[in-house]
Amino acid sequence: ACQSENDLFVQKAYYYEGLSALELFNEDAIPLLISYNNRYPENINKAVISFKIANFFFQKEDFENAVLWYANTPLNAVEKERKEELLFKHGYSAFQLGDRVTALNTFRDVKDGTSQYASPSLYFFSHLSYLGGALQVALEGFEKLKVDPNYSGVVPYYIIQIYHRQMRFQNVVDYAPTVLDSSSLTDISDVYHLLGDSYYKLNQFKDAAKYLEIYYQKAKTTRVDDYQIAYSLFRNEEYDKAIKYFDRVARVDDSLGQIAMYQIADSYQ
């Protein structure tokens, strides 16, 4: 006898047919599972199906469809140990689409957890907080990550930038030298720049000149950078070197150029 479509074994067969197709990345997998949901609207596997379809799109980096299916998956119907995975992947997909609000909110719910998704969620949450101008919130997140080897290359740079933007120049000069030797540190030339600028703001011109000159060798400097190097050297009584940098600034006839001209004259005295 032909088994009824409502027979439990038939239902399971349809379900596993769809799941198997999904595991194999078959194109017919999504229609099969949607058809299963439509045929059995009361089935207990709806959340599992939504989650698996979302992960299917996530794996393919189809973030638009991934977001739709993650949003369609009721969190309270997902196993406890999979909740953080769902939230992180939903947040990451939203982040890739430029939806910072959804990303921030989902990462917030995972960042203090204990799963493998907690640290990356804390990183992205802190990064988005930084972009949004919530510097102290970002700093507190990055401080927790600075001992994590997965983030040791990028987190110190954020911390130094935040200290600098908060005008905590003493914090910059205390912290930045401790990470300059790190082989994994990215944006090393910018660290020299922020370090030199902080020493300059603290009127510590010997160290300002040291780090700003290293920056000068590694990057294209602005006239303001050149003036800071020149003035630091001038204050250190290294007049010949100072004149070289003042001369670069004085080539443009504006207020900064005129100040540089006066200081070239002072350097010759």
PDB file of C-alpha atoms in Angstrom:
ATOM      1  CA  ALA A   1       0.000   0.000   0.000  1.00  0.00           C
ATOM      2  CA  CYS A   2       1.128   3.541  -0.755  1.00  0.00           C
ATOM      3  CA  GLN A   3       2.146   5.302   2.428  1.00  0.00           C
ATOM      4  CA  SER A   4       0.343   8.547   3.284  1.00  0.00           C
ATOM      5  CA  GLU A   5       2.346  11.781   3.059  1.00  0.00           C
ATOM      6  CA  ASN A   6       1.388  12.366   6.674  1.00  0.00           C
ATOM      7  CA  ASP A   7       3.032   9.119   7.741  1.00  0.00           C
ATOM      8  CA  LEU A   8       5.861   9.925  10.175  1.00  0.00           C
ATOM      9  CA  PHE A   9       8.389   7.876   8.190  1.00  0.00           C
ATOM     10  CA  VAL A  10       7.459   9.678   4.962  1.00  0.00           C
ATOM     11  CA  GLN A  11       7.843  13.043   6.716  1.00  0.00           C
ATOM     12  CA  LYS A  12      11.274  12.022   7.989  1.00  0.00           C
ATOM     13  CA  ALA A  13      12.280  10.811   4.531  1.00  0.00           C
ATOM     14  CA  TYR A  14      11.417  14.208   2.983  1.00  0.00           C
ATOM     15  CA  TYR A  15      13.261  15.966   5.820  1.00  0.00           C
ATOM     16  CA  TYR A  16      16.453  13.917   5.480  1.00  0.00           C
ATOM     17  CA  GLU A  17      16.349  14.155   1.687  1.00  0.00           C
ATOM     18  CA  GLY A  18      16.458  17.955   2.038  1.00  0.00           C
ATOM     19  CA  LEU A  19      19.186  17.882   4.698  1.00  0.00           C
ATOM     20  CA  SER A  20      21.351  15.495   2.664  1.00  0.00           C
ATOM     21  CA  ALA A  21      21.059  17.734  -0.386  1.00  0.00           C
ATOM     22  CA  LEU A  22      22.054  20.705   1.783  1.00  0.00           C
ATOM     23  CA  GLU A  23      25.111  18.911   3.199  1.00  0.00           C
ATOM     24  CA  LEU A  24      26.206  18.194  -0.388  1.00  0.00           C
ATOM     25  CA  PHE A  25      25.612  21.838  -1.418  1.00  0.00           C
ATOM     26  CA  ASN A  26      23.106  20.674  -4.035  1.00  0.00           C
ATOM     27  CA  GLU A  27      21.142  23.452  -5.715  1.00  0.00           C
ATOM     28  CA  ASP A  28      17.817  21.698  -5.104  1.00  0.00           C
ATOM     29  CA  ALA A  29      18.358  21.571  -1.330  1.00  0.00           C
ATOM     30  CA  ILE A  30      16.650  24.886  -0.490  1.00  0.00           C
ATOM     31  CA  PRO A  31      13.490  24.188  -2.598  1.00  0.00           C
ATOM     32  CA  LEU A  32      13.271  20.706  -1.048  1.00  0.00           C
ATOM     33  CA  LEU A  33      13.384  22.067   2.514  1.00  0.00           C
ATOM     34  CA  ILE A  34      11.012  24.965   1.783  1.00  0.00           C
ATOM     35  CA  SER A  35       8.646  22.445   0.204  1.00  0.00           C
ATOM     36  CA  TYR A  36       8.928  20.265   3.342  1.00  0.00           C
ATOM     37  CA  ASN A  37       8.046  23.251   5.563  1.00  0.00           C
ATOM     38  CA  ASN A  38       5.094  24.159   3.355  1.00  0.00           C
ATOM     39  CA  ARG A  39       3.845  20.588   3.256  1.00  0.00           C
ATOM     40  CA  TYR A  40       4.183  20.147   7.033  1.00  0.00           C
ATOM     41  CA  PRO A  41       3.629  23.628   8.548  1.00  0.00           C
ATOM     42  CA  GLU A  42       3.415  22.217  12.093  1.00  0.00           C
ATOM     43  CA  ASN A  43       6.708  20.290  11.886  1.00  0.00           C
ATOM     44  CA  ILE A  44       9.126  20.601  14.807  1.00  0.00           C
ATOM     45  CA  ASN A  45      12.190  21.058  12.556  1.00  0.00           C
ATOM     46  CA  LYS A  46      11.434  24.573  11.278  1.00  0.00           C
ATOM     47  CA  ALA A  47      14.095  26.319  13.355  1.00  0.00           C
ATOM     48  CA  VAL A  48      16.715  23.685  12.524  1.00  0.00           C
ATOM     49  CA  ILE A  49      15.901  24.035   8.812  1.00  0.00           C
ATOM     50  CA  SER A  50      16.117  27.858   8.905  1.00  0.00           C
ATOM     51  CA  PHE A  51      19.434  27.680  10.768  1.00  0.00           C
ATOM     52  CA  LYS A  52      20.900  25.114   8.365  1.00  0.00           C
ATOM     53  CA  ILE A  53      19.786  27.086   5.294  1.00  0.00           C
ATOM     54  CA  ALA A  54      21.281  30.243   6.840  1.00  0.00           C
ATOM     55  CA  ASN A  55      24.580  28.389   7.411  1.00  0.00           C
ATOM     56  CA  PHE A  56      24.433  27.089   3.823  1.00  0.00           C
ATOM     57  CA  PHE A  57      24.296  30.674   2.513  1.00  0.00           C
ATOM     58  CA  PHE A  58      26.909  31.807   5.078  1.00  0.00           C
ATOM     59  CA  GLN A  59      29.350  29.147   3.798  1.00  0.00           C
ATOM     60  CA  LYS A  60      28.786  30.417   0.247  1.00  0.00           C
ATOM     61  CA  GLU A  61      29.332  34.012   1.449  1.00  0.00           C
ATOM     62  CA  ASP A  62      25.849  34.908   0.226  1.00  0.00           C
ATOM     63  CA  PHE A  63      25.345  37.238   3.172  1.00  0.00           C
ATOM     64  CA  GLU A  64      22.077  38.772   1.974  1.00  0.00           C
ATOM     65  CA  ASN A  65      20.306  35.419   2.038  1.00  0.00           C
ATOM     66  CA  ALA A  66      22.165  34.374   5.190  1.00  0.00           C
ATOM     67  CA  VAL A  67      20.837  37.440   7.071  1.00  0.00           C
ATOM     68  CA  LEU A  68      17.264  36.679   5.960  1.00  0.00           C
ATOM     69  CA  TRP A  69      17.423  33.088   7.164  1.00  0.00           C
ATOM     70  CA  TYR A  70      19.233  33.862  10.446  1.00  0.00           C
ATOM     71  CA  ALA A  71      16.616  36.555  11.178  1.00  0.00           C
ATOM     72  CA  ASN A  72      13.938  33.961  10.377  1.00  0.00           C
ATOM     73  CA  THR A  73      15.341  31.482  12.932  1.00  0.00           C
ATOM     74  CA  PRO A  74      13.717  31.851  16.384  1.00  0.00           C
ATOM     75  CA  LEU A  75      16.577  31.981  18.871  1.00  0.00           C
ATOM     76  CA  ASN A  76      14.588  30.263  21.632  1.00  0.00           C
ATOM     77  CA  ALA A  77      14.115  27.209  19.380  1.00  0.00           C
ATOM     78  CA  VAL A  78      17.873  26.730  18.858  1.00  0.00           C
ATOM     79  CA  GLU A  79      19.933  24.456  21.130  1.00  0.00           C
ATOM     80  CA  LYS A  80      21.680  26.418  23.860  1.00  0.00           C
ATOM     81  CA  GLU A  81      25.193  25.611  22.604  1.00  0.00           C
ATOM     82  CA  ARG A  82      24.318  26.789  19.073  1.00  0.00           C
ATOM     83  CA  LYS A  83      22.793  30.161  20.056  1.00  0.00           C
ATOM     84  CA  GLU A  84      26.140  32.002  20.045  1.00  0.00           C
ATOM     85  CA  GLU A  85      26.998  30.532  16.642  1.00  0.00           C
ATOM     86  CA  LEU A  86      23.704  31.821  15.213  1.00  0.00           C
ATOM     87  CA  LEU A  87      24.132  35.280  16.724  1.00  0.00           C
ATOM     88  CA  PHE A  88      27.755  35.614  15.611  1.00  0.00           C
ATOM     89  CA  LYS A  89      27.068  34.483  12.043  1.00  0.00           C
ATOM     90  CA  HIS A  90      23.999  36.720  11.839  1.00  0.00           C
ATOM     91  CA  GLY A  91      26.107  39.642  13.086  1.00  0.00           C
ATOM     92  CA  TYR A  92      29.000  38.889  10.752  1.00  0.00           C
ATOM     93  CA  SER A  93      26.647  38.640   7.754  1.00  0.00           C
ATOM     94  CA  ALA A  94      25.029  41.967   8.690  1.00  0.00           C
ATOM     95  CA  PHE A  95      28.512  43.492   9.142  1.00  0.00           C
ATOM     96  CA  GLN A  96      29.496  42.359   5.639  1.00  0.00           C
ATOM     97  CA  LEU A  97      26.380  44.090   4.287  1.00  0.00           C
ATOM     98  CA  GLY A  98      27.192  47.330   6.134  1.00  0.00           C
ATOM     99  CA  ASP A  99      24.332  46.992   8.639  1.00  0.00           C
ATOM    100  CA  ARG A 100      26.261  48.188  11.683  1.00  0.00           C
ATOM    101  CA  VAL A 101      23.251  48.361  14.013  1.00  0.00           C
ATOM    102  CA  THR A 102      22.256  44.698  13.604  1.00  0.00           C
ATOM    103  CA  ALA A 103      25.903  43.641  13.741  1.00  0.00           C
ATOM    104  CA  LEU A 104      26.593  45.619  16.930  1.00  0.00           C
ATOM    105  CA  ASN A 105      23.500  44.247  18.663  1.00  0.00           C
ATOM    106  CA  THR A 106      24.192  40.607  17.804  1.00  0.00           C
ATOM    107  CA  PHE A 107      27.912  40.827  18.672  1.00  0.00           C
ATOM    108  CA  ARG A 108      26.940  42.449  21.983  1.00  0.00           C
ATOM    109  CA  ASP A 109      24.948  39.336  22.903  1.00  0.00           C
ATOM    110  CA  VAL A 110      27.892  36.992  22.245  1.00  0.00           C
ATOM    111  CA  LYS A 111      31.021  38.938  23.271  1.00  0.00           C
ATOM    112  CA  ASP A 112      30.895  37.966  26.966  1.00  0.00           C
ATOM    113  CA  GLY A 113      30.123  34.299  26.300  1.00  0.00           C
ATOM    114  CA  THR A 114      32.375  31.257  26.560  1.00  0.00           C
ATOM    115  CA  SER A 115      32.106  29.754  23.070  1.00  0.00           C
ATOM    116  CA  GLN A 116      34.621  30.042  20.223  1.00  0.00           C
ATOM    117  CA  TYR A 117      32.517  32.953  18.933  1.00  0.00           C
ATOM    118  CA  ALA A 118      33.018  35.165  22.009  1.00  0.00           C
ATOM    119  CA  SER A 119      36.447  36.600  21.085  1.00  0.00           C
ATOM    120  CA  PRO A 120      35.643  37.393  17.437  1.00  0.00           C
ATOM    121  CA  SER A 121      32.345  38.943  18.593  1.00  0.00           C
ATOM    122  CA  LEU A 122      34.208  41.098  21.130  1.00  0.00           C
ATOM    123  CA  TYR A 123      36.652  42.148  18.383  1.00  0.00           C
ATOM    124  CA  PHE A 124      33.929  43.175  15.929  1.00  0.00           C
ATOM    125  CA  PHE A 125      31.861  44.801  18.695  1.00  0.00           C
ATOM    126  CA  SER A 126      34.908  46.863  19.744  1.00  0.00           C
ATOM    127  CA  HIS A 127      35.760  47.706  16.121  1.00  0.00           C
ATOM    128  CA  LEU A 128      32.199  48.921  15.460  1.00  0.00           C
ATOM    129  CA  SER A 129      32.181  50.880  18.730  1.00  0.00           C
ATOM    130  CA  TYR A 130      35.440  52.526  17.633  1.00  0.00           C
ATOM    131  CA  LEU A 131      33.972  53.430  14.233  1.00  0.00           C
ATOM    132  CA  GLY A 132      30.889  54.830  15.971  1.00  0.00           C
ATOM    133  CA  GLY A 133      32.998  57.042  18.245  1.00  0.00           C
ATOM    134  CA  ALA A 134      32.331  55.077  21.455  1.00  0.00           C
ATOM    135  CA  LEU A 135      36.056  55.120  22.191  1.00  0.00           C
ATOM    136  CA  GLN A 136      35.958  54.081  25.843  1.00  0.00           C
ATOM    137  CA  VAL A 137      33.657  51.126  25.128  1.00  0.00           C
ATOM    138  CA  ALA A 138      35.978  50.095  22.279  1.00  0.00           C
ATOM    139  CA  LEU A 139      39.065  50.495  24.477  1.00  0.00           C
ATOM    140  CA  GLU A 140      37.640  48.251  27.207  1.00  0.00           C
ATOM    141  CA  GLY A 141      36.964  45.540  24.606  1.00  0.00           C
ATOM    142  CA  PHE A 142      40.393  45.781  23.006  1.00  0.00           C
ATOM    143  CA  GLU A 143      42.085  45.732  26.440  1.00  0.00           C
ATOM    144  CA  LYS A 144      40.523  42.284  27.016  1.00  0.00           C
ATOM    145  CA  LEU A 145      41.761  41.047  23.629  1.00  0.00           C
ATOM    146  CA  LYS A 146      45.360  42.274  23.756  1.00  0.00           C
ATOM    147  CA  VAL A 147      46.616  38.969  25.243  1.00  0.00           C
ATOM    148  CA  ASP A 148      44.745  36.894  22.632  1.00  0.00           C
ATOM    149  CA  PRO A 149      47.307  35.716  20.021  1.00  0.00           C
ATOM    150  CA  ASN A 150      44.648  35.897  17.285  1.00  0.00           C
ATOM    151  CA  TYR A 151      44.396  39.665  17.734  1.00  0.00           C
ATOM    152  CA  SER A 152      47.863  40.663  18.975  1.00  0.00           C
ATOM    153  CA  GLY A 153      48.760  42.107  15.565  1.00  0.00           C
ATOM    154  CA  VAL A 154      45.920  44.598  15.322  1.00  0.00           C
ATOM    155  CA  VAL A 155      44.581  45.307  18.837  1.00  0.00           C
ATOM    156  CA  PRO A 156      47.593  47.317  20.113  1.00  0.00           C
ATOM    157  CA  TYR A 157      47.186  49.696  17.170  1.00  0.00           C
ATOM    158  CA  TYR A 158      43.557  50.351  18.115  1.00  0.00           C
ATOM    159  CA  ILE A 159      44.542  50.924  21.754  1.00  0.00           C
ATOM    160  CA  ILE A 160      47.280  53.419  20.786  1.00  0.00           C
ATOM    161  CA  GLN A 161      44.920  55.235  18.403  1.00  0.00           C
ATOM    162  CA  ILE A 162      42.222  55.487  21.065  1.00  0.00           C
ATOM    163  CA  TYR A 163      44.651  56.825  23.688  1.00  0.00           C
ATOM    164  CA  HIS A 164      45.839  59.387  21.146  1.00  0.00           C
ATOM    165  CA  ARG A 165      42.313  60.458  20.170  1.00  0.00           C
ATOM    166  CA  GLN A 166      41.446  60.762  23.863  1.00  0.00           C
ATOM    167  CA  MET A 167      44.536  63.010  24.222  1.00  0.00           C
ATOM    168  CA  ARG A 168      45.988  60.555  26.729  1.00  0.00           C
ATOM    169  CA  PHE A 169      49.491  61.162  25.390  1.00  0.00           C
ATOM    170  CA  GLN A 170      51.253  59.794  28.476  1.00  0.00           C
ATOM    171  CA  ASN A 171      49.367  56.512  27.987  1.00  0.00           C
ATOM    172  CA  VAL A 172      50.561  56.414  24.369  1.00  0.00           C
ATOM    173  CA  VAL A 173      54.221  56.859  25.313  1.00  0.00           C
ATOM    174  CA  ASP A 174      53.928  54.332  28.158  1.00  0.00           C
ATOM    175  CA  TYR A 175      52.209  51.651  26.063  1.00  0.00           C
ATOM    176  CA  ALA A 176      53.377  52.007  22.436  1.00  0.00           C
ATOM    177  CA  PRO A 177      57.089  51.186  23.007  1.00  0.00           C
ATOM    178  CA  THR A 178      56.081  47.880  24.641  1.00  0.00           C
ATOM    179  CA  VAL A 179      54.522  46.625  21.394  1.00  0.00           C
ATOM    180  CA  LEU A 180      56.943  48.077  18.799  1.00  0.00           C
ATOM    181  CA  ASP A 181      59.045  44.888  18.811  1.00  0.00           C
ATOM    182  CA  SER A 182      56.046  42.652  18.141  1.00  0.00           C
ATOM    183  CA  SER A 183      56.606  40.829  14.850  1.00  0.00           C
ATOM    184  CA  SER A 184      52.850  40.562  14.303  1.00  0.00           C
ATOM    185  CA  LEU A 185      52.068  44.282  14.725  1.00  0.00           C
ATOM    186  CA  THR A 186      50.370  45.882  11.723  1.00  0.00           C
ATOM    187  CA  ASP A 187      50.555  49.599  10.816  1.00  0.00           C
ATOM    188  CA  ILE A 188      53.976  49.946  12.456  1.00  0.00           C
ATOM    189  CA  SER A 189      54.762  53.269  10.726  1.00  0.00           C
ATOM    190  CA  ASP A 190      51.567  54.814  12.134  1.00  0.00           C
ATOM    191  CA  VAL A 191      52.589  53.689  15.623  1.00  0.00           C
ATOM    192  CA  TYR A 192      55.880  55.589  15.228  1.00  0.00           C
ATOM    193  CA  HIS A 193      53.851  58.609  14.077  1.00  0.00           C
ATOM    194  CA  LEU A 194      51.436  58.534  17.035  1.00  0.00           C
ATOM    195  CA  LEU A 195      54.309  57.925  19.443  1.00  0.00           C
ATOM    196  CA  GLY A 196      56.362  60.826  18.058  1.00  0.00           C
ATOM    197  CA  ASP A 197      53.347  63.130  18.030  1.00  0.00           C
ATOM    198  CA  SER A 198      52.527  62.223  21.648  1.00  0.00           C
ATOM    199  CA  TYR A 199      56.074  62.994  22.798  1.00  0.00           C
ATOM    200  CA  TYR A 200      55.813  66.284  20.884  1.00  0.00           C
ATOM    201  CA  LYS A 201      52.548  67.162  22.650  1.00  0.00           C
ATOM    202  CA  LEU A 202      54.254  66.351  25.965  1.00  0.00           C
ATOM    203  CA  ASN A 203      57.163  68.704  25.058  1.00  0.00           C
ATOM    204  CA  GLN A 204      59.583  65.780  25.193  1.00  0.00           C
ATOM    205  CA  PHE A 205      61.419  66.798  22.053  1.00  0.00           C
ATOM    206  CA  LYS A 206      64.328  64.335  22.129  1.00  0.00           C
ATOM    207  CA  ASP A 207      61.998  61.337  21.898  1.00  0.00           C
ATOM    208  CA  ALA A 208      59.624  63.222  19.587  1.00  0.00           C
ATOM    209  CA  ALA A 209      62.443  63.771  17.073  1.00  0.00           C
ATOM    210  CA  LYS A 210      63.593  60.153  17.380  1.00  0.00           C
ATOM    211  CA  TYR A 211      60.212  58.596  16.532  1.00  0.00           C
ATOM    212  CA  LEU A 212      59.065  61.229  14.039  1.00  0.00           C
ATOM    213  CA  GLU A 213      62.285  60.792  12.044  1.00  0.00           C
ATOM    214  CA  ILE A 214      61.693  57.031  11.912  1.00  0.00           C
ATOM    215  CA  TYR A 215      58.165  57.767  10.683  1.00  0.00           C
ATOM    216  CA  TYR A 216      59.617  60.167   8.086  1.00  0.00           C
ATOM    217  CA  GLN A 217      61.754  57.329   6.697  1.00  0.00           C
ATOM    218  CA  LYS A 218      58.788  54.932   6.494  1.00  0.00           C
ATOM    219  CA  ALA A 219      55.926  57.093   5.201  1.00  0.00           C
ATOM    220  CA  LYS A 220      54.958  60.181   3.244  1.00  0.00           C
ATOM    221  CA  THR A 221      54.843  63.000   5.783  1.00  0.00           C
ATOM    222  CA  THR A 222      52.679  66.128   5.780  1.00  0.00           C
ATOM    223  CA  ARG A 223      54.030  69.664   6.262  1.00  0.00           C
ATOM    224  CA  VAL A 224      52.752  69.573   9.844  1.00  0.00           C
ATOM    225  CA  ASP A 225      54.776  66.369  10.418  1.00  0.00           C
ATOM    226  CA  ASP A 226      57.852  68.027   8.904  1.00  0.00           C
ATOM    227  CA  TYR A 227      57.350  71.074  11.115  1.00  0.00           C
ATOM    228  CA  GLN A 228      57.092  68.879  14.225  1.00  0.00           C
ATOM    229  CA  ILE A 229      60.342  67.104  13.309  1.00  0.00           C
ATOM    230  CA  ALA A 230      62.065  70.422  12.582  1.00  0.00           C
ATOM    231  CA  TYR A 231      60.882  72.062  15.794  1.00  0.00           C
ATOM    232  CA  SER A 232      61.862  69.014  17.895  1.00  0.00           C
ATOM    233  CA  LEU A 233      65.350  69.043  16.378  1.00  0.00           C
ATOM    234  CA  PHE A 234      65.525  72.837  16.882  1.00  0.00           C
ATOM    235  CA  ARG A 235      64.667  72.390  20.578  1.00  0.00           C
ATOM    236  CA  ASN A 236      67.350  69.694  20.805  1.00  0.00           C
ATOM    237  CA  GLU A 237      69.831  72.231  19.349  1.00  0.00           C
ATOM    238  CA  GLU A 238      70.381  70.037  16.268  1.00  0.00           C
ATOM    239  CA  TYR A 239      70.147  73.114  14.065  1.00  0.00           C
ATOM    240  CA  ASP A 240      71.611  71.766  10.812  1.00  0.00           C
ATOM    241  CA  LYS A 241      69.110  68.909  10.725  1.00  0.00           C
ATOM    242  CA  ALA A 242      66.288  71.216  11.809  1.00  0.00           C
ATOM    243  CA  ILE A 243      66.963  73.615   8.895  1.00  0.00           C
ATOM    244  CA  LYS A 244      66.538  70.748   6.394  1.00  0.00           C
ATOM    245  CA  TYR A 245      62.995  70.066   7.642  1.00  0.00           C
ATOM    246  CA  PHE A 246      62.082  73.748   8.203  1.00  0.00           C
ATOM    247  CA  ASP A 247      63.079  74.345   4.582  1.00  0.00           C
ATOM    248  CA  ARG A 248      60.497  71.788   3.378  1.00  0.00           C
ATOM    249  CA  VAL A 249      57.795  73.641   5.355  1.00  0.00           C
ATOM    250  CA  ALA A 250      58.909  77.128   4.270  1.00  0.00           C
ATOM    251  CA  ARG A 251      58.424  76.361   0.576  1.00  0.00           C
ATOM    252  CA  VAL A 252      54.730  77.250   0.907  1.00  0.00           C
ATOM    253  CA  ASP A 253      54.022  80.903   1.696  1.00  0.00           C
ATOM    254  CA  ASP A 254      51.447  80.627   4.493  1.00  0.00           C
ATOM    255  CA  SER A 255      51.488  81.213   8.249  1.00  0.00           C
ATOM    256  CA  LEU A 256      53.243  77.882   8.929  1.00  0.00           C
ATOM    257  CA  GLY A 257      55.751  78.635   6.178  1.00  0.00           C
ATOM    258  CA  GLN A 258      56.484  82.054   7.679  1.00  0.00           C
ATOM    259  CA  ILE A 259      57.033  80.578  11.166  1.00  0.00           C
ATOM    260  CA  ALA A 260      59.435  78.061   9.604  1.00  0.00           C
ATOM    261  CA  MET A 261      61.325  80.952   7.918  1.00  0.00           C
ATOM    262  CA  TYR A 262      61.762  82.721  11.256  1.00  0.00           C
ATOM    263  CA  GLN A 263      63.027  79.536  12.843  1.00  0.00           C
ATOM    264  CA  ILE A 264      65.491  78.922  10.030  1.00  0.00           C
ATOM    265  CA  ALA A 265      66.880  82.400  10.816  1.00  0.00           C
ATOM    266  CA  ASP A 266      67.031  81.536  14.544  1.00  0.00           C
ATOM    267  CA  SER A 267      68.837  78.271  13.708  1.00  0.00           C
ATOM    268  CA  TYR A 268      71.656  80.202  12.022  1.00  0.00           C
ATOM    269  CA  GLN A 269      72.221  82.454  15.042  1.00  0.00           C
TER     270      GLN A 269
END
